[in-house]
XYZ file of C-alpha atoms in Angstrom:
755
model
C -22.105 35.740 6.575
C -19.573 33.641 5.187
C -16.023 34.033 4.375
C -15.305 34.567 0.325
C -18.748 34.877 -0.759
C -17.934 36.034 -2.943
C -15.391 33.563 -4.224
C -18.033 31.241 -3.778
C -20.819 32.954 -6.324
C -18.512 32.948 -8.624
C -17.752 29.561 -8.387
C -21.810 29.189 -8.429
C -21.975 31.558 -11.519
C -20.155 28.964 -13.967
C -20.694 25.795 -12.262
C -23.859 24.614 -14.487
C -22.391 25.762 -17.865
C -19.204 24.133 -17.330
C -21.575 20.684 -16.430
C -23.582 20.946 -18.477
C -20.732 20.767 -21.532
C -19.296 18.182 -19.353
C -22.252 15.753 -19.206
C -22.429 16.451 -23.358
C -18.721 15.708 -23.920
C -19.343 12.819 -21.605
C -22.246 11.406 -23.304
C -24.352 10.361 -20.166
C -25.446 11.393 -16.178
C -22.990 12.848 -14.408
C -21.990 11.613 -10.786
C -21.069 15.017 -7.841
C -18.025 13.385 -8.110
C -17.445 14.272 -11.865
C -19.922 17.583 -11.725
C -17.684 18.691 -9.066
C -13.846 17.773 -11.105
C -15.813 19.003 -13.899
C -16.490 22.474 -12.498
C -13.178 22.782 -11.452
C -11.263 22.439 -14.910
C -8.180 25.131 -14.815
C -9.269 25.878 -18.567
C -11.909 26.609 -17.575
C -15.012 25.298 -19.314
C -14.553 21.499 -20.264
C -13.247 19.984 -24.164
C -12.572 16.708 -23.511
C -13.643 13.651 -21.227
C -10.935 12.238 -18.739
C -10.504 8.426 -18.199
C -10.572 7.530 -14.902
C -7.067 6.502 -13.543
C -5.480 7.136 -16.484
C -5.278 10.888 -17.404
C -3.737 13.119 -15.763
C -6.010 16.843 -14.872
C -4.805 20.256 -14.386
C -7.276 21.241 -11.810
C -8.344 24.647 -9.938
C -9.078 24.512 -6.439
C -11.003 27.486 -4.753
C -8.882 27.027 -1.475
C -6.184 26.149 0.703
C -6.195 25.026 4.143
C -2.757 24.314 5.964
C -2.424 23.285 9.625
C 0.384 24.564 12.054
C 2.904 20.994 11.318
C 2.877 21.139 8.154
C 2.457 24.571 7.364
C 5.509 26.110 8.387
C 7.187 23.124 6.066
C 4.551 24.682 3.363
C 5.462 28.481 3.874
C 8.517 27.874 4.405
C 8.141 26.705 0.262
C 5.862 29.514 -0.525
C 8.417 32.415 0.582
C 10.987 30.761 -2.070
C 7.634 30.882 -5.733
C 8.162 34.928 -5.166
C 4.842 35.967 -4.785
C 4.110 38.969 -2.910
C -0.219 37.516 -1.902
C -1.276 33.707 -2.582
C -3.664 33.446 -5.141
C -6.196 31.862 -3.618
C -8.590 32.087 -0.282
C -5.722 30.392 2.485
C -6.184 29.363 5.994
C -3.441 28.318 8.254
C -4.357 26.528 11.893
C -2.552 26.205 14.649
C -3.974 22.528 15.920
C -0.685 19.898 16.104
C 1.425 21.656 18.739
C -0.008 21.492 21.438
C 0.154 18.742 24.008
C -2.527 16.602 25.442
C -1.277 16.061 29.705
C -3.139 17.934 31.962
C -6.614 20.012 30.427
C -7.208 22.415 28.396
C -6.437 25.733 29.849
C -2.881 24.704 31.529
C -2.067 21.946 27.881
C -2.614 25.205 25.617
C -0.964 27.817 28.398
C 2.250 25.662 28.372
C 1.781 24.875 24.238
C 2.647 28.852 23.503
C 5.328 29.416 25.624
C 7.282 26.224 24.064
C 5.936 26.792 20.582
C 6.184 30.065 20.640
C 8.918 30.962 18.107
C 6.523 28.531 15.553
C 3.430 30.473 15.974
C 5.064 33.497 15.985
C 6.180 32.466 12.579
C 3.009 31.287 11.036
C 1.267 34.244 12.452
C 3.789 36.624 11.161
C 3.329 34.969 7.037
C 0.247 34.288 7.241
C -0.287 38.701 7.564
C 2.603 39.135 5.073
C 0.956 36.733 2.360
C -3.109 37.509 2.883
C -3.704 34.464 4.831
C -6.035 34.037 7.768
C -5.098 32.614 10.619
C -6.458 30.818 13.430
C -4.925 30.410 17.037
C -3.788 27.719 19.009
C -6.738 27.093 20.474
C -8.965 27.908 18.141
C -9.771 24.184 17.331
C -8.934 21.410 14.892
C -8.048 22.471 11.503
C -10.464 20.054 9.999
C -13.739 21.373 12.067
C -12.793 25.241 11.794
C -13.493 24.402 7.914
C -16.129 22.564 8.387
C -17.884 25.472 10.098
C -16.597 28.282 8.392
C -15.307 27.624 4.813
C -16.486 24.254 3.149
C -19.324 24.942 -0.045
C -21.512 22.695 -1.113
C -19.929 22.336 -5.201
C -16.493 23.703 -4.027
C -13.364 21.933 -4.138
C -10.136 22.348 -1.892
C -7.531 20.883 -1.344
C -5.133 20.787 2.536
C -2.229 19.871 3.958
C -3.535 17.350 5.783
C -5.100 14.178 4.870
C -8.259 14.147 6.271
C -8.821 17.580 4.438
C -10.857 15.157 2.781
C -13.212 15.889 6.540
C -14.971 18.855 3.836
C -17.036 16.149 1.948
C -19.559 16.317 4.621
C -20.519 19.297 3.352
C -20.958 18.809 -0.450
C -17.154 19.413 -1.725
C -14.058 17.516 -3.281
C -11.578 18.082 -0.755
C -8.263 17.106 -1.242
C -5.129 15.858 1.319
C -2.123 16.693 -0.289
C 1.617 17.887 0.808
C 2.475 21.360 1.125
C 3.985 21.681 -2.172
C 1.353 20.741 -3.347
C -0.134 23.661 -1.423
C 2.535 25.812 -2.948
C 1.866 25.293 -6.455
C -2.267 26.568 -5.713
C -0.550 29.531 -3.420
C 1.011 30.893 -6.001
C -1.381 30.578 -8.537
C -0.474 27.265 -10.516
C -2.916 24.761 -11.649
C -2.602 21.470 -9.445
C -2.384 17.885 -11.106
C -4.592 15.057 -10.045
C -5.316 12.017 -11.835
C -8.432 11.684 -13.125
C -9.865 9.364 -9.549
C -12.445 6.161 -10.228
C -15.504 6.500 -7.611
C -16.478 4.142 -5.644
C -20.624 3.946 -4.739
C -21.616 3.720 -1.134
C -25.351 3.430 -1.147
C -27.283 3.911 2.055
C -30.768 2.449 2.631
C -32.329 2.655 6.031
C -31.923 4.952 8.609
C -29.874 4.824 11.640
C -31.290 4.525 14.668
C -30.575 3.660 18.747
C -27.036 2.610 19.309
C -25.301 2.981 15.373
C -23.886 6.135 14.380
C -22.288 7.748 11.064
C -19.283 6.687 12.103
C -20.262 3.486 11.945
C -20.868 3.616 8.062
C -17.471 4.713 7.551
C -15.863 1.338 9.845
C -18.269 -0.496 8.221
C -16.364 0.706 4.704
C -12.831 0.395 5.812
C -13.738 -3.714 6.930
C -14.744 -3.817 2.744
C -12.006 -1.435 0.929
C -9.123 -1.753 3.432
C -6.326 0.759 4.090
C -5.468 0.313 0.443
C -9.200 -0.308 -1.196
C -10.202 3.135 -2.097
C -6.273 4.613 -3.260
C -7.259 6.539 -6.636
C -10.570 6.705 -5.949
C -13.237 9.139 -4.711
C -15.986 8.026 -2.369
C -19.564 9.126 -3.676
C -22.333 8.084 -1.342
C -26.321 8.732 -1.531
C -29.472 7.321 -0.833
C -32.463 7.642 1.701
C -30.130 6.913 4.728
C -27.039 9.150 3.539
C -29.898 12.073 3.157
C -31.447 11.123 6.929
C -27.957 11.958 8.329
C -26.477 14.820 10.085
C -24.129 17.141 7.741
C -21.995 16.749 11.027
C -22.317 12.456 10.959
C -21.691 12.494 7.123
C -17.914 14.617 7.485
C -17.440 11.325 10.030
C -17.295 9.578 7.907
C -15.648 11.269 4.994
C -13.366 11.868 7.444
C -12.029 8.179 7.841
C -12.084 7.630 3.952
C -8.289 8.274 4.040
C -8.410 5.157 5.960
C -9.346 3.251 2.968
C -6.765 5.430 0.478
C -9.675 7.348 -0.780
C -8.862 11.055 -2.419
C -11.517 11.763 -0.911
C -15.549 10.792 -0.143
C -18.456 13.687 -0.628
C -22.672 14.117 -0.146
C -24.563 15.743 -2.363
C -25.604 18.959 -1.240
C -29.528 18.204 0.757
C -31.511 19.472 3.608
C -29.537 18.726 6.274
C -26.729 20.672 4.550
C -28.762 23.726 4.348
C -29.634 23.143 8.068
C -26.226 23.234 8.987
C -25.020 26.099 6.801
C -27.462 28.773 8.518
C -26.455 27.291 12.100
C -22.900 28.431 11.796
C -24.513 31.616 9.967
C -23.965 31.387 6.572
C -27.232 31.820 5.169
C -26.209 33.229 1.902
C -24.189 30.045 0.988
C -27.193 28.426 2.560
C -29.437 30.830 -0.183
C -26.510 30.910 -3.081
C -26.895 26.694 -2.999
C -30.235 26.330 -2.945
C -30.503 27.588 -6.062
C -28.183 25.068 -7.203
C -29.345 22.469 -6.123
C -29.840 20.437 -9.201
C -25.972 20.400 -10.097
C -24.664 19.643 -6.021
C -26.426 16.835 -6.192
C -25.276 13.548 -8.767
C -28.198 13.231 -11.861
C -31.210 10.966 -11.157
C -30.289 8.685 -13.675
C -26.730 7.694 -11.802
C -28.309 7.340 -8.413
C -30.811 4.764 -10.349
C -28.616 2.946 -11.421
C -24.567 3.166 -9.664
C -23.908 0.117 -11.375
C -23.883 1.667 -14.456
C -21.891 4.921 -13.281
C -19.618 3.913 -10.553
C -16.307 1.654 -11.114
C -17.783 -0.361 -7.682
C -20.943 -0.251 -5.740
C -21.134 -1.080 -2.008
C -25.230 -1.478 -0.472
C -25.012 -0.739 3.553
C -28.544 -1.496 5.146
C -27.825 1.803 7.907
C -31.249 -0.360 10.064
C -29.668 -3.272 10.027
C -26.220 -1.510 10.600
C -23.918 -2.920 13.977
C -21.475 -0.015 15.896
C -18.496 -1.542 15.450
C -14.751 -1.618 16.791
C -11.438 -1.490 14.824
C -8.184 -2.275 15.530
C -6.396 -3.003 17.180
C -2.998 -1.530 14.989
C -5.040 -0.870 11.675
C -8.386 1.169 11.247
C -9.960 -1.224 8.964
C -9.444 -4.790 10.950
C -13.333 -4.280 11.913
C -15.501 -6.095 14.017
C -19.240 -6.006 15.167
C -19.582 -5.170 18.920
C -22.050 -8.108 19.093
C -18.078 -10.329 17.751
C -15.769 -8.338 20.235
C -16.133 -10.559 22.815
C -15.245 -13.640 21.070
C -12.692 -11.548 19.065
C -10.818 -10.069 22.314
C -10.642 -13.514 24.042
C -9.441 -15.466 21.195
C -6.564 -12.773 20.321
C -5.739 -12.270 23.603
C -6.255 -8.896 24.299
C -6.266 -6.793 27.308
C -10.359 -6.527 28.124
C -9.958 -3.644 30.640
C -9.869 -0.501 29.043
C -7.594 1.998 30.337
C -9.126 5.121 28.903
C -12.211 5.715 26.586
C -11.407 8.912 24.134
C -13.948 10.830 22.223
C -13.326 14.051 20.286
C -10.636 15.127 17.339
C -11.306 15.845 14.002
C -13.589 13.164 13.751
C -15.682 13.204 15.729
C -16.647 16.048 18.078
C -19.854 17.694 16.553
C -22.674 19.198 18.601
C -24.403 15.630 18.135
C -21.691 13.675 18.791
C -20.769 15.639 22.270
C -24.230 15.179 23.059
C -25.494 12.436 22.571
C -21.910 11.185 24.676
C -23.270 13.027 27.375
C -26.613 11.315 27.689
C -24.633 8.390 28.417
C -22.647 10.494 31.091
C -25.277 11.032 32.627
C -26.968 8.039 33.132
C -23.754 7.269 35.752
C -24.555 9.780 38.739
C -29.028 8.842 37.587
C -28.157 4.931 37.671
C -25.406 5.204 40.311
C -23.269 3.799 38.121
C -18.870 4.536 38.517
C -16.808 4.699 34.962
C -14.269 2.123 35.643
C -11.895 3.911 32.817
C -10.293 7.293 32.745
C -12.130 9.536 30.031
C -11.169 12.720 28.406
C -12.631 14.737 25.661
C -10.856 16.848 22.879
C -14.046 19.250 21.134
C -12.749 20.272 17.802
C -13.015 23.998 17.761
C -13.835 26.286 20.553
C -17.596 27.420 19.032
C -18.309 23.712 19.654
C -16.761 23.536 23.262
C -18.367 27.347 24.390
C -21.409 25.900 23.106
C -21.447 22.179 25.090
C -20.204 24.600 28.061
C -22.976 26.609 27.909
C -25.878 23.439 27.708
C -24.575 22.448 30.416
C -22.832 18.716 28.870
C -18.656 19.635 30.178
C -19.955 20.084 33.781
C -21.668 16.459 33.166
C -18.128 15.319 31.845
C -16.614 16.502 34.598
C -19.321 15.183 37.173
C -17.558 11.512 35.828
C -14.535 12.501 35.994
C -13.985 13.159 32.888
C -10.836 15.401 31.755
C -11.383 18.272 28.393
C -8.345 18.152 26.462
C -7.444 21.856 24.621
C -9.242 22.400 20.484
C -6.526 20.762 19.645
C -5.485 16.897 18.168
C -3.498 15.757 21.093
C -3.765 12.216 21.538
C -5.120 11.719 17.895
C -2.291 12.489 16.317
C 0.807 10.794 19.283
C 0.169 14.821 20.980
C -0.596 12.589 24.898
C 2.182 12.786 27.308
C 0.443 10.133 29.066
C 1.686 9.322 32.168
C 3.801 5.733 32.031
C 3.494 5.501 28.275
C 6.989 4.833 29.152
C 6.962 1.712 30.715
C 5.206 0.233 27.203
C 3.134 -1.825 28.886
C 0.637 -3.260 27.373
C -3.161 -1.980 27.060
C -6.131 -1.053 25.620
C -7.659 1.964 24.946
C -10.834 2.710 22.458
C -10.943 6.245 21.364
C -13.264 7.753 18.138
C -9.818 9.202 16.043
C -9.855 7.917 12.968
C -6.107 6.152 13.167
C -5.148 3.794 15.813
C -1.222 2.606 14.290
C 1.571 1.267 16.307
C 2.198 4.069 18.681
C -0.019 7.097 16.848
C -2.040 7.506 20.726
C 0.340 7.551 23.353
C 4.069 6.170 21.679
C 3.477 3.183 23.374
C 3.837 -0.046 21.044
C 2.238 -2.317 22.861
C -1.080 0.403 23.443
C -4.315 -1.234 21.741
C -6.380 1.312 20.003
C -9.328 0.391 18.301
C -12.027 2.924 17.356
C -15.635 2.988 17.639
C -18.226 6.059 17.543
C -18.339 8.467 20.873
C -21.368 6.655 21.915
C -20.007 3.105 21.921
C -16.361 4.359 23.241
C -18.112 6.440 26.279
C -19.941 3.218 27.406
C -17.127 1.693 27.303
C -15.382 3.337 28.867
C -18.664 3.446 32.254
C -18.191 -0.307 31.531
C -13.873 -0.797 31.199
C -13.981 -4.257 29.736
C -13.395 -4.568 25.828
C -16.176 -7.269 26.153
C -19.051 -5.008 26.791
C -21.563 -4.602 24.062
C -24.178 -1.884 25.502
C -26.783 -3.531 23.250
C -27.432 -6.321 25.455
C -25.595 -6.701 28.518
C -25.744 -5.115 32.087
C -23.139 -3.308 34.304
C -23.036 -3.647 38.197
C -24.122 -0.401 40.148
C -23.039 0.843 43.408
C -25.794 -0.415 44.658
C -24.823 -4.190 43.467
C -27.854 -3.343 40.892
C -28.318 -4.607 37.651
C -28.037 -1.442 34.794
C -28.461 -1.048 31.947
C -27.179 1.564 29.709
C -29.877 3.461 27.839
C -29.352 4.528 24.292
C -28.066 7.895 23.204
C -29.315 10.377 22.257
C -29.266 13.876 21.165
C -29.423 17.311 19.403
C -28.100 17.379 15.566
C -27.448 20.767 16.194
C -28.114 23.004 19.352
C -31.137 24.501 20.066
C -30.275 27.310 21.572
C -27.812 27.759 18.348
C -23.982 28.235 18.250
C -21.838 30.578 20.453
C -18.502 31.612 20.687
C -16.742 34.613 22.642
C -13.400 34.456 20.341
C -13.932 32.113 17.777
C -10.035 32.909 17.346
C -9.403 34.093 14.199
C -7.182 37.111 13.311
C -7.378 38.881 9.510
C -4.405 39.284 7.703
C -2.883 42.738 6.972
C -4.289 44.726 3.555
C -1.043 45.269 2.920
C 1.494 42.558 3.787
C 4.522 44.118 2.095
C 5.301 45.974 5.040
C 5.615 42.813 7.271
C 8.838 41.563 8.431
C 9.795 37.553 8.510
C 12.634 36.890 10.747
C 14.287 33.369 10.930
C 16.486 32.513 13.297
C 19.855 31.238 12.474
C 19.793 29.738 15.946
C 16.995 28.046 16.280
C 16.132 24.168 16.473
C 12.474 25.107 14.974
C 13.026 26.649 12.233
C 15.372 27.131 8.765
C 15.148 28.335 5.774
C 15.206 26.240 3.185
C 18.010 25.729 0.476
C 17.013 24.835 -2.670
C 17.647 21.387 -4.343
C 20.526 20.059 -6.657
C 19.003 19.408 -9.766
C 19.136 16.480 -12.166
C 22.908 15.969 -13.189
C 21.541 14.171 -16.186
C 23.294 10.851 -15.724
C 22.251 7.437 -14.664
C 22.672 7.031 -10.773
C 25.300 4.649 -9.721
C 27.395 2.785 -7.300
C 24.379 3.364 -5.074
C 23.600 1.287 -1.874
C 20.480 0.369 -0.265
C 19.906 2.149 2.824
C 16.910 0.012 4.280
C 14.732 -3.141 3.072
C 11.691 -2.082 4.656
C 9.539 -4.926 5.895
C 5.962 -4.546 5.795
C 3.833 -1.980 6.755
C 5.079 1.061 6.598
C 3.502 4.087 7.072
C 4.579 8.278 7.186
C 4.486 7.329 11.054
C 7.182 5.043 10.661
C 8.792 7.203 7.804
C 8.216 10.799 10.006
C 7.064 10.135 13.507
C 4.977 12.853 14.618
C 3.963 13.037 19.030
C 7.294 14.958 20.273
C 9.062 14.888 16.393
C 6.135 18.080 16.044
C 8.240 20.970 17.635
C 11.196 20.657 14.531
C 8.646 20.234 11.451
C 10.468 23.880 10.371
C 13.799 22.568 10.290
C 14.198 20.204 7.781
C 18.188 19.165 9.543
C 16.591 18.396 12.592
C 13.310 16.914 11.672
C 15.467 14.116 9.467
C 17.424 12.596 12.591
C 13.422 10.582 12.559
C 13.475 9.787 9.249
C 12.580 6.098 8.916
C 13.525 4.944 12.308
C 10.233 3.425 12.662
C 10.395 0.917 9.776
C 11.289 -1.962 10.219
C 14.214 -3.334 8.191
C 13.602 -6.912 7.144
C 17.008 -8.444 7.493
C 16.858 -8.388 10.837
C 13.560 -7.394 11.434
C 14.363 -4.453 13.958
C 13.679 -1.077 13.774
C 15.918 1.898 13.170
C 18.633 -0.612 13.034
C 20.867 -1.123 8.934
C 24.269 -1.889 7.707
C 26.538 1.062 7.450
C 28.310 -0.517 4.195
C 31.098 2.458 4.715
C 32.092 0.353 7.751
C 30.573 -2.650 7.914
C 28.580 -1.919 11.521
C 25.154 -1.224 12.179
C 23.351 2.114 12.742
C 20.561 4.309 13.436
C 18.992 5.092 10.155
C 19.597 8.533 9.899
C 23.355 8.033 11.134
C 23.754 5.344 8.498
C 22.273 8.409 5.974
C 24.430 10.711 6.714
C 27.199 8.664 6.014
C 26.422 8.493 3.200
C 25.639 11.729 2.263
C 28.983 12.633 3.730
C 30.515 10.766 1.188
C 28.830 11.184 -1.327
C 27.256 8.100 -2.060
C 23.629 7.866 -3.274
C 21.399 5.499 -2.290
C 17.994 4.121 -2.472
C 14.423 2.709 0.240
C 13.297 -0.029 -1.305
C 9.391 -0.655 -0.198
C 6.263 -3.002 0.947
C 2.870 -2.980 -0.144
C 0.523 1.076 -0.074
C 3.890 2.742 1.644
C 3.852 5.997 2.859
C 0.177 5.237 3.887
C -1.579 7.609 6.378
C -0.691 11.198 6.945
C -0.046 13.950 4.057
C 3.277 14.752 6.173
C 5.806 15.602 2.914
C 7.986 15.478 5.403
C 8.258 11.776 4.693
C 9.639 12.455 1.160
C 11.652 15.526 2.502
C 13.919 13.910 4.889
C 14.698 10.993 3.014
C 15.931 13.834 -0.540
C 17.382 16.655 1.964
C 19.821 13.386 3.370
C 20.515 11.982 -0.282
C 18.258 9.005 -1.022
C 18.137 9.129 -4.706
C 14.822 6.121 -4.890
C 11.848 4.779 -3.236
C 11.359 1.739 -4.636
C 8.016 -0.078 -3.852
C 5.855 -2.521 -4.336
C 2.811 0.172 -4.636
C 2.413 3.412 -3.196
C 0.045 5.149 -1.125
C -1.117 8.257 -3.289
C -0.394 11.330 -0.989
C 3.417 9.863 -0.433
C 4.062 9.127 -4.037
C 2.991 12.649 -4.935
C 5.063 14.120 -1.889
C 8.302 12.525 -3.216
C 7.939 13.504 -7.038
C 7.764 16.669 -5.629
C 10.398 16.644 -4.233
C 12.368 15.462 -7.040
C 12.933 12.286 -6.033
C 12.499 8.584 -7.864
C 9.173 6.935 -7.010
C 9.374 3.395 -8.333
C 7.635 0.067 -8.400
C 8.661 -3.151 -8.822
C 7.588 -4.606 -12.073
C 7.398 -7.671 -10.550
C 6.795 -7.965 -6.458
C 8.962 -10.780 -6.216
C 11.960 -8.968 -7.194
C 11.651 -7.298 -3.470
C 13.121 -11.119 -2.278
C 15.959 -10.535 -4.414
C 17.399 -7.682 -2.849
C 19.985 -8.431 -0.634
C 21.393 -6.713 2.046
C 24.415 -4.669 0.659
C 23.636 -4.383 -3.011
C 25.526 -1.849 -5.067
C 22.954 -0.312 -6.966
C 22.910 0.761 -10.512
C 20.068 2.960 -12.745
C 21.230 1.524 -16.408
C 18.924 3.456 -18.540
C 18.128 6.700 -16.396
C 19.487 9.281 -19.002
C 16.242 7.970 -21.382
C 14.207 9.099 -18.278
C 10.743 9.007 -19.679
C 6.616 9.238 -19.435
C 5.368 4.750 -19.826
C 9.401 3.290 -19.916
C 10.400 1.225 -17.089
C 13.686 2.116 -15.774
C 16.087 -1.006 -15.116
C 18.048 -1.168 -12.048
C 21.249 -3.390 -11.529
C 21.842 -5.131 -8.043
C 25.089 -5.843 -8.042
C 25.610 -8.795 -4.893
C 28.702 -8.972 -2.955
C 28.965 -12.495 -4.015
C 29.685 -11.031 -7.557
C 26.272 -12.091 -8.938
C 23.915 -9.572 -10.329
C 20.311 -9.653 -10.412
C 18.217 -6.826 -12.770
C 14.796 -5.655 -11.545
C 13.218 -3.060 -13.865
C 11.094 -0.850 -11.958
C 7.834 0.976 -13.622
C 6.994 5.068 -12.915
C 3.804 6.992 -13.081
C 5.530 10.055 -13.821
C 3.963 12.207 -16.541
C 5.977 15.260 -19.067
C 5.864 17.773 -16.424
C 6.646 15.293 -13.628
C 9.854 14.560 -15.272
C 10.254 17.600 -15.131
C 10.519 18.643 -11.482
C 13.007 15.606 -11.673
C 15.226 17.234 -13.912
C 14.779 20.745 -11.727
C 15.464 18.982 -8.490
C 11.988 19.763 -7.447
C 8.730 21.351 -8.547
C 9.842 23.986 -6.089
C 12.428 24.914 -7.962
C 10.399 25.139 -10.996
C 7.911 27.339 -9.412
C 10.974 29.999 -7.771
C 12.157 30.306 -12.005
C 9.165 30.980 -13.128
C 8.782 33.702 -10.092
C 11.517 35.103 -11.013
C 11.402 35.515 -14.708
């Protein structure tokens, strides 16, 4: 039986009436996305139609999920909320703090030793506040959610940008910062600007070497890393129905890479099959009775241009396998063009490592299709030319693929099976030789490939592909290899061709597991003690941020003018820094160390106006903080792209940065800044970015009148005495202005909890 089945039945009990009412108010047929959104309004039954991309709306998500790296800060904040128990079903998943180095067994053992303090903290807080806890080794948050908690028509938020993975089971699942999660865990409404809608019509059918991953790789090339910002991507069509549930999840997962709020698919037979195979027949039966409400109306899909803000059509029968990269997930190259592009761009042609798995591509279907290729190595007397690794997404999948012989097949080609954790996908990979920073190529089936993302080496070129393509290319060891057309020379000197991959959507003998790794919380957690040592280097209790003093910010300095792409990886790196995710002071030592200074094109090297010298960004900011001098950060387009990590907002706030002024924001990061009581501002005129100088003194002229819809004016006083007035727009509504005034959203929650 499913977890929280009564909650799911409760959602379904009101969905029909709410959707019918919304259809009446809107006056037209509804998309699936609209149905789920209107069915989850905080007010209950809808009373008005909302304008996409304009209206801020309060929602009531059904559940919350947190991974261990972000859960630390989220739960430290929740402890301040004054609540005895979480208000909605919530889970914590230990998947980020397990470094991939040797193999699953030894890596997991080492992680439990090194991060025991953090795991014990998360376990005890979960036990105390009624939170389900998934132990280290249980699996990656998104795969575990798909296998146990996701349900068609539901709405959830999670403290990881790839929470959107659950869209493969017909949910609206959205990545958020920890402060947003605390709102919902505390029983408060969750606010989101009503999203725009992008429809993707899938015709034809996948076959041969083409996989669901290639759909989102194609979409990423079309939309770019910011083309989905502020929108939900809804997939439909016969091609969608013919695809597996886990394939749909792969597509939704990487929707985060185009900036989409989330992605989703309508309920169909593949979801029914998946629910039943993962021991949730009760959910499948309930969903089947609601089927017409769990997909878009027929008229919408028949005439999508009338109902979506943008429509993309992809014929799956004609879709080629893709490889995206390097350094950005939207540089899409069809496999037939890779040889030409690789040679033209002087990319290293030898593939050093092929990596499959992660939250994006570690389903039974993914692994079985990759295994069918690995088996051909022995059958055709080939030798794998690259290192090859597998990262299972959950213990359920790992146990099942071991039972069915796939791990043995991978062992025979010299592959390494890492722990059921994020590992290399998030930079938790202790790759031998990476410190040499040699230029090299890897291919993987993960979702992100930013510089330094996998191994910390800025000269590693990472290309994203399906598990099938990655496996084939690892066997060949050559970036120019096209498995659809090219042959390989085997150990006997004979030309052979790899057969098309084959596999099963679901295990023919069903899933199996000895210990899934779940810990249920105490019925009454009042007796549970949560202890955080003041001497700890890993955990630190939070102190509330100071409220705004009601005055204009004056005499501020420029900390850094970031040049080009500045993702959350640049603002708050992962990898070895993950160990400090529960200690705000220590983690702040990585603030903006990856951002490139526009004035010298160097990372982590900015001018200290107090001394005239140059130093690391955190060191300079700490000097300003000690001198009680406010600062601002200036950035380019899509600032804060990537992970949901709110540390990228909390660190500047903690160290005294007052405002971030950029050309445009990634959605989650803008919200995170607002939640922490910072000013998230955009240039009214993007060309003003060029007016800002390294030694400017900055004054806000009208912050005392801060209000929705009223731009702010900043005075940039240059060292030669000249002044530029720059107008900055913002998207704060009344509630968000309140967060700024109070010092943070959490301050308001805590005040309400203790009232």
